[in-house]
């Protein structure tokens, strides 16, 4: 439930200029897909929204990103609070080597959001939101690795939702999963898109068309086209977009 | 090569040999280590057997080690070894583990190689140099600081051993910490954890068993250290009074062997007793190293259950 | 922002132990440097019989050359077997563990074994050859481990390309894998040498005597060595530190040379080999 306003974002990794003067306004409570060929900067873009690029040495970012009107690149920003408000789900499921419960409880604990019985409630709520509760409610103390790939990814989604974010970033969340798991997660994405602002990176055009309300097309670090998904796919304004959609490159 | 029991495998193996006779040579070189270990066990036991048959279990628990009276009870020596090593570990473990965490997680990348190399250089300093410095600098300092007549006491030996053990702990722990997959760290950071929270709640728990293994390896190194402790431990075969007094000289096992082998007549009881001590050391370090190996090998079980669906 | 300051404080606290370790290292170098004055060129080149330490240096060099000459090839071949040829199974794991165990055997125990097996059983007596074999036992795990790592870093595709052209496995391995891993192999041999150069306990009763008449003319004669001499002089003969400082320094320099060379080589080649990070 937050609007993400990106203004003239530039990111360098050492000498490599990855994002070039990117400006984009992500609508709140919707699913926005970011697509484009390999190396176009999709992952860098979403990692700029939770300032995870800074972890990589040699990275530099200029520009502004406003979430609910506040510039997150302002020097007074509490980056830890930012990352609570902007959650992230990674390409390969990466649950901690702990129990299912501990995975979901991790976020609330470190942010001191609750303790004792309250944490149990948070864990249950999150797992339900991630459509995982019914399957594992009796296995909360099992190792996260005893889950299937698709379940692990839903666990990661639950973990991200547990800290009550406003924005959820997803970096190709289904690329490491089989088709059945992918379908489940795509349904989940549409569901949580109604409550959170979801930005999903995908290289799968059909997935972007299935899942998102809005689509942005990136090419070599620049924003080529952005609009509601139907228009972008059926009536692309840019020739480049059309070529990408019809598979001439990518 | 009767080690391969399965007939199918054996014929495959033999066929292999005909194709590549060099593989025999390679195999022999690889098996060298096992053969040597067995030879060691055999010969040391053989030479020590006289002492063991003479004293039985008293060789280990006997309280008096008097060469002149042909009395060989190694308990004070074992006590000395353990005491000195315990003292060393008390210092080396906190020092080593925190240093390893610092280097692996906190130090900026650019400095990492340099600092790791310096610590590796620290590990390369021969023990005799440590002993040398211990004798000429450390012992006199300890002697004057505590007001005792001679600085060659258990404390000095522990200090020297601590410095020698830290690089082992740092090296192995450091490797384990670097091997923690960065996807866990990213997941924690993306949830808003601070670096410290990530280290404490994610990285260290994952590296725990590896760090434990590094401590065990440090213990093994320390208990096997000969020259450095010999030069500073005092070399008196007594249990200190009171037993926890580090300001008293002790006689670690390794030092005894080094000091007395030169004089012991081949085949004498003393000679055999020294080999008995060698056997104790061999078995002790063997157990410690095997345990450390098992702990490290246990790591993959962490990922049991479904692996990445790739 | 309190959590950020708290974190900074914690990191500083964590940095103290590391700084302590480094301080100790520099302290050691400092202490040793105070004795530089005792080093004179003629000390190094004069025979022991005239107050110099020449034979000790050469003796140490002889020991190191021989040990490296045995441990090098055996270790590399063993590592090649373990990485390229060994079937995945219990026996290979046992060999692996045996190497780790060998690495953990106290040097004095290796010395004991060396004496009873090489010197007495094999009849070598207290000799250079016995020293070679004993020191090889200490070098071997280091060479094997280092070579294993170096080989594992070479991309399998090099070897596969050679195999696809029809060479035997050994030819492919030796021509591609071993030669590509050469810097790493040399590094590990040098680290092994650094390790045994200062080794005292292993040579204590297997190969050294206090004084020899000239250099050994055959490997079956005993030899003088820096570490041994330093040890005996301080411990048995009770000589004062000043008298032996020269020996200690030369020994330290030899070890420092090999260790530094090995580490620098490793860093240098890691940057140059394009297939590494």
CSV table of C-alpha atoms in Angstrom, one decimal, chain C:
chain,number,residue,atom,x,y,z
C,1,UNK,CA,20.2,5.4,14.8
C,2,UNK,CA,21.2,3.9,18.2
C,3,UNK,CA,21.5,0.5,16.6
C,4,UNK,CA,24.0,1.8,14.1
C,5,UNK,CA,26.2,3.2,16.9
C,6,UNK,CA,25.8,0.0,18.9
C,7,UNK,CA,26.9,-1.9,15.9
C,8,UNK,CA,29.9,0.2,15.3
C,9,UNK,CA,31.0,-0.2,18.9
C,10,UNK,CA,30.6,-4.0,18.6
C,11,UNK,CA,32.7,-4.1,15.5
C,12,UNK,CA,35.5,-2.1,17.2
C,13,UNK,CA,35.4,-4.6,20.1
C,14,UNK,CA,35.6,-7.4,17.6
C,15,UNK,CA,38.5,-5.8,15.9
C,16,UNK,CA,40.7,-5.7,19.0
C,17,UNK,CA,41.6,-9.4,19.0
C,18,UNK,CA,42.7,-9.2,15.4
C,19,UNK,CA,44.8,-6.1,16.1
C,20,UNK,CA,46.3,-8.0,19.0
C,21,UNK,CA,47.4,-10.9,16.8
C,22,UNK,CA,48.9,-8.5,14.3
C,23,UNK,CA,50.7,-6.7,17.1
C,24,UNK,CA,52.2,-10.0,18.3
C,25,UNK,CA,53.4,-10.7,14.8
C,26,UNK,CA,55.1,-7.3,14.5
C,27,UNK,CA,56.5,-7.8,18.0
C,28,UNK,CA,58.1,-11.0,17.0
C,29,UNK,CA,59.7,-9.3,14.0
C,30,UNK,CA,60.8,-6.5,16.2
C,31,UNK,CA,62.4,-8.8,18.8
C,32,UNK,CA,64.2,-10.6,16.1
C,33,UNK,CA,65.4,-7.4,14.4
C,34,UNK,CA,67.2,-6.4,17.6
C,35,UNK,CA,69.6,-9.1,16.9
C,36,UNK,CA,70.4,-8.2,13.4
C,37,UNK,CA,73.6,-6.8,14.6
C,38,UNK,CA,75.0,-10.2,15.2
C,39,UNK,CA,74.6,-11.1,11.5
C,40,UNK,CA,77.7,-10.8,9.5
C,41,UNK,CA,78.4,-12.1,6.1
C,42,UNK,CA,81.4,-14.1,7.2
C,43,UNK,CA,79.3,-15.8,9.8
C,44,UNK,CA,77.3,-17.3,7.1
C,45,UNK,CA,80.1,-18.4,5.0
C,46,UNK,CA,82.6,-19.6,7.6
C,47,UNK,CA,82.8,-23.2,8.6
C,48,UNK,CA,81.4,-24.1,12.0
C,49,UNK,CA,84.9,-25.3,13.0
C,50,UNK,CA,85.9,-21.6,12.8
C,51,UNK,CA,83.0,-20.1,14.4
C,52,UNK,CA,80.7,-19.7,11.5
C,53,UNK,CA,77.4,-21.4,10.6
C,54,UNK,CA,78.0,-22.4,7.0
C,55,UNK,CA,77.5,-26.1,7.4
C,56,UNK,CA,74.3,-25.6,9.3
C,57,UNK,CA,72.8,-23.5,6.5
C,58,UNK,CA,73.9,-26.0,3.8
C,59,UNK,CA,72.7,-28.9,5.9
C,60,UNK,CA,69.3,-27.3,6.3
C,61,UNK,CA,69.2,-26.7,2.5
C,62,UNK,CA,70.1,-30.3,1.8
C,63,UNK,CA,67.4,-31.5,4.1
C,64,UNK,CA,64.8,-29.3,2.5
C,65,UNK,CA,65.8,-30.2,-1.1
C,66,UNK,CA,65.6,-33.8,-0.4
C,67,UNK,CA,62.3,-33.6,1.5
C,68,UNK,CA,60.8,-31.5,-1.3
C,69,UNK,CA,62.2,-33.9,-3.8
C,70,UNK,CA,60.3,-36.8,-2.3
C,71,UNK,CA,57.2,-35.1,-1.0
C,72,UNK,CA,56.7,-33.0,-4.1
C,73,UNK,CA,56.2,-35.8,-6.6
C,74,UNK,CA,54.5,-38.2,-4.2
C,75,UNK,CA,52.2,-35.5,-2.9
C,76,UNK,CA,51.2,-34.3,-6.4
C,77,UNK,CA,50.6,-37.8,-7.7
C,78,UNK,CA,48.6,-38.6,-4.6
C,79,UNK,CA,46.5,-35.5,-5.1
C,80,UNK,CA,45.9,-36.2,-8.7
C,81,UNK,CA,44.7,-39.7,-7.8
C,82,UNK,CA,42.3,-38.3,-5.2
C,83,UNK,CA,40.8,-35.7,-7.4
C,84,UNK,CA,40.8,-37.3,-10.8
C,85,UNK,CA,40.8,-41.0,-10.4
C,86,UNK,CA,39.6,-42.1,-7.0
C,87,UNK,CA,36.1,-43.7,-7.0
C,88,UNK,CA,33.7,-42.0,-4.7
C,89,UNK,CA,33.4,-44.3,-1.8
C,90,UNK,CA,34.4,-45.3,1.6
C,91,UNK,CA,38.0,-46.1,0.8
C,92,UNK,CA,38.6,-42.7,-0.7
C,93,UNK,CA,37.1,-41.1,2.4
C,94,UNK,CA,39.4,-43.2,4.5
C,95,UNK,CA,42.5,-42.0,2.6
C,96,UNK,CA,41.2,-38.5,3.0
C,97,UNK,CA,40.9,-38.9,6.7
C,98,UNK,CA,44.3,-40.6,6.9
C,99,UNK,CA,45.9,-37.5,5.3
C,100,UNK,CA,44.2,-35.3,7.9
C,101,UNK,CA,45.3,-37.6,10.6
C,102,UNK,CA,48.9,-37.6,9.4
C,103,UNK,CA,48.8,-33.9,9.4
C,104,UNK,CA,47.8,-33.9,13.0
C,105,UNK,CA,50.5,-36.2,14.3
C,106,UNK,CA,52.8,-34.4,16.7
C,107,UNK,CA,56.2,-33.7,15.1
C,108,UNK,CA,58.0,-35.5,18.0
C,109,UNK,CA,56.0,-38.6,17.4
C,110,UNK,CA,56.9,-38.5,13.7
C,111,UNK,CA,60.5,-38.1,15.0
C,112,UNK,CA,60.1,-41.2,17.2
C,113,UNK,CA,58.7,-43.1,14.3
C,114,UNK,CA,61.4,-41.8,12.0
C,115,UNK,CA,64.1,-43.0,14.4
C,116,UNK,CA,62.8,-46.5,15.0
C,117,UNK,CA,61.7,-47.1,11.4
C,118,UNK,CA,64.0,-45.2,9.1
C,119,UNK,CA,67.1,-45.1,11.2
C,120,UNK,CA,67.0,-48.5,12.8
C,121,UNK,CA,64.6,-50.7,11.0
C,122,UNK,CA,65.7,-49.6,7.5
C,123,UNK,CA,69.2,-49.3,8.8
C,124,UNK,CA,69.8,-45.7,7.6
C,125,UNK,CA,71.2,-44.6,10.9
C,126,UNK,CA,71.3,-41.0,11.8
C,127,UNK,CA,71.5,-39.6,8.3
C,128,UNK,CA,70.4,-37.1,5.8
C,129,UNK,CA,68.3,-39.8,4.1
C,130,UNK,CA,66.5,-40.6,7.3
C,131,UNK,CA,65.9,-36.9,7.7
C,132,UNK,CA,64.5,-36.6,4.2
C,133,UNK,CA,62.0,-39.4,4.8
C,134,UNK,CA,60.9,-38.1,8.1
C,135,UNK,CA,60.4,-34.6,6.9
C,136,UNK,CA,58.6,-35.9,3.9
C,137,UNK,CA,56.0,-37.3,6.3
C,138,UNK,CA,55.4,-33.8,7.6
C,139,UNK,CA,55.4,-32.1,4.2
C,140,UNK,CA,53.1,-34.6,2.5
C,141,UNK,CA,49.7,-33.5,3.9
C,142,UNK,CA,50.5,-29.9,3.0
C,143,UNK,CA,51.5,-30.7,-0.5
C,144,UNK,CA,48.5,-33.1,-1.1
C,145,UNK,CA,45.9,-30.6,0.2
C,146,UNK,CA,47.4,-27.7,-1.7
C,147,UNK,CA,47.6,-29.6,-4.9
C,148,UNK,CA,44.1,-30.9,-4.5
C,149,UNK,CA,42.8,-27.4,-4.2
C,150,UNK,CA,44.8,-26.2,-7.1
C,151,UNK,CA,43.6,-29.0,-9.3
C,152,UNK,CA,40.0,-28.5,-8.3
C,153,UNK,CA,40.2,-24.9,-9.4
C,154,UNK,CA,41.2,-25.8,-12.9
C,155,UNK,CA,38.0,-25.9,-15.0
C,156,UNK,CA,37.2,-29.5,-16.1
C,157,UNK,CA,36.6,-28.2,-19.6
C,158,UNK,CA,40.4,-28.0,-20.2
C,159,UNK,CA,40.8,-31.6,-19.6
C,160,UNK,CA,37.6,-32.5,-21.4
C,161,UNK,CA,38.8,-30.7,-24.5
C,162,UNK,CA,41.9,-32.8,-24.5
C,163,UNK,CA,40.0,-36.0,-24.0
C,164,UNK,CA,37.7,-35.1,-26.8
C,165,UNK,CA,40.7,-35.1,-29.1
C,166,UNK,CA,41.5,-38.7,-28.1
C,167,UNK,CA,44.3,-38.5,-25.6
C,168,UNK,CA,44.4,-40.9,-22.6
C,169,UNK,CA,43.2,-39.7,-19.3
C,170,UNK,CA,46.6,-39.4,-17.9
C,171,UNK,CA,48.0,-37.4,-20.9
C,172,UNK,CA,45.0,-35.1,-20.6
C,173,UNK,CA,45.4,-34.7,-16.9
C,174,UNK,CA,49.1,-34.1,-17.0
C,175,UNK,CA,49.2,-31.8,-19.9
C,176,UNK,CA,46.3,-29.7,-19.0
C,177,UNK,CA,45.3,-30.0,-15.4
C,178,UNK,CA,48.6,-30.3,-13.7
C,179,UNK,CA,50.3,-27.7,-15.8
C,180,UNK,CA,47.4,-25.3,-15.2
C,181,UNK,CA,47.5,-26.0,-11.5
C,182,UNK,CA,51.3,-25.6,-11.5
C,183,UNK,CA,51.4,-22.3,-9.6
C,184,UNK,CA,49.2,-23.7,-6.9
C,185,UNK,CA,51.3,-26.8,-6.7
C,186,UNK,CA,54.5,-24.8,-6.4
C,187,UNK,CA,52.9,-22.7,-3.7
C,188,UNK,CA,51.9,-25.7,-1.7
C,189,UNK,CA,55.4,-27.2,-2.0
C,190,UNK,CA,56.9,-24.0,-0.8
C,191,UNK,CA,54.5,-23.8,2.1
C,192,UNK,CA,55.5,-27.3,2.9
C,193,UNK,CA,59.2,-26.3,2.8
C,194,UNK,CA,58.5,-23.4,5.0
C,195,UNK,CA,56.8,-25.7,7.5
C,196,UNK,CA,59.7,-28.1,7.8
C,197,UNK,CA,62.5,-25.7,7.5
C,198,UNK,CA,62.2,-24.7,11.1
C,199,UNK,CA,61.2,-28.2,12.2
C,200,UNK,CA,63.3,-29.4,15.1
C,201,UNK,CA,61.5,-32.3,16.8
C,202,UNK,CA,61.4,-34.4,13.6
C,203,UNK,CA,65.1,-34.1,12.9
C,204,UNK,CA,66.2,-34.2,16.5
C,205,UNK,CA,67.2,-37.8,16.6
C,206,UNK,CA,66.8,-38.9,13.0
C,207,UNK,CA,69.4,-36.9,11.1
C,208,UNK,CA,71.3,-34.3,13.0
C,209,UNK,CA,74.4,-34.0,15.0
C,210,UNK,CA,75.9,-30.9,16.5
C,211,UNK,CA,79.1,-30.9,14.5
C,212,UNK,CA,80.2,-32.6,11.4
C,213,UNK,CA,83.5,-32.6,9.7
C,214,UNK,CA,82.6,-30.7,6.5
C,215,UNK,CA,79.5,-31.4,4.6
C,216,UNK,CA,78.0,-34.8,4.3
C,217,UNK,CA,79.4,-36.7,1.3
C,218,UNK,CA,76.6,-39.1,1.1
C,219,UNK,CA,73.0,-39.2,2.2
C,220,UNK,CA,73.9,-41.8,4.7
C,221,UNK,CA,75.9,-39.4,6.8
C,222,UNK,CA,74.4,-37.2,9.5
C,223,UNK,CA,74.0,-33.5,8.8
C,224,UNK,CA,74.1,-30.2,10.7
C,225,UNK,CA,71.0,-28.1,10.7
C,226,UNK,CA,70.1,-24.6,11.9
C,227,UNK,CA,67.0,-25.6,13.9
C,228,UNK,CA,68.8,-28.5,15.5
C,229,UNK,CA,71.8,-26.5,16.5
C,230,UNK,CA,69.7,-23.7,17.8
C,231,UNK,CA,67.8,-26.1,19.9
C,232,UNK,CA,70.7,-28.0,21.4
C,233,UNK,CA,72.7,-24.8,22.0
C,234,UNK,CA,69.9,-23.2,24.0
C,235,UNK,CA,68.5,-26.2,25.7
C,236,UNK,CA,71.3,-28.5,26.3
C,237,UNK,CA,74.3,-26.3,26.3
C,238,UNK,CA,72.7,-23.3,27.9
C,239,UNK,CA,74.3,-20.8,25.6
C,240,UNK,CA,73.1,-17.3,25.9
C,241,UNK,CA,70.7,-15.8,23.4
C,242,UNK,CA,73.2,-13.5,22.0
C,243,UNK,CA,75.5,-16.3,20.9
C,244,UNK,CA,72.7,-18.0,19.0
C,245,UNK,CA,70.8,-15.0,17.7
C,246,UNK,CA,72.6,-15.3,14.3
C,247,UNK,CA,71.3,-18.9,13.9
C,248,UNK,CA,67.8,-17.9,14.9
C,249,UNK,CA,67.8,-15.1,12.4
C,250,UNK,CA,69.1,-17.0,9.5
C,251,UNK,CA,66.5,-19.7,10.2
C,252,UNK,CA,63.8,-17.1,10.5
C,253,UNK,CA,64.8,-15.5,7.2
C,254,UNK,CA,64.7,-18.8,5.3
C,255,UNK,CA,61.3,-19.7,6.6
C,256,UNK,CA,60.0,-16.2,6.1
C,257,UNK,CA,61.3,-16.2,2.5
C,258,UNK,CA,59.6,-19.4,1.6
C,259,UNK,CA,56.4,-18.5,3.4
C,260,UNK,CA,56.2,-15.0,1.9
C,261,UNK,CA,57.1,-16.2,-1.6
C,262,UNK,CA,54.5,-18.9,-1.4
C,263,UNK,CA,51.7,-16.6,-0.3
C,264,UNK,CA,52.6,-13.8,-2.8
C,265,UNK,CA,52.8,-16.4,-5.6
C,266,UNK,CA,49.4,-17.6,-4.7
C,267,UNK,CA,47.9,-14.1,-4.6
C,268,UNK,CA,49.7,-13.2,-7.8
C,269,UNK,CA,48.5,-16.2,-9.8
C,270,UNK,CA,45.0,-15.9,-8.4
C,271,UNK,CA,44.8,-12.5,-10.2
C,272,UNK,CA,46.4,-13.7,-13.4
C,273,UNK,CA,44.4,-16.9,-14.0
C,274,UNK,CA,41.4,-15.7,-15.8
C,275,UNK,CA,39.2,-18.6,-14.9
C,276,UNK,CA,39.4,-17.8,-11.2
C,277,UNK,CA,37.4,-15.2,-9.5
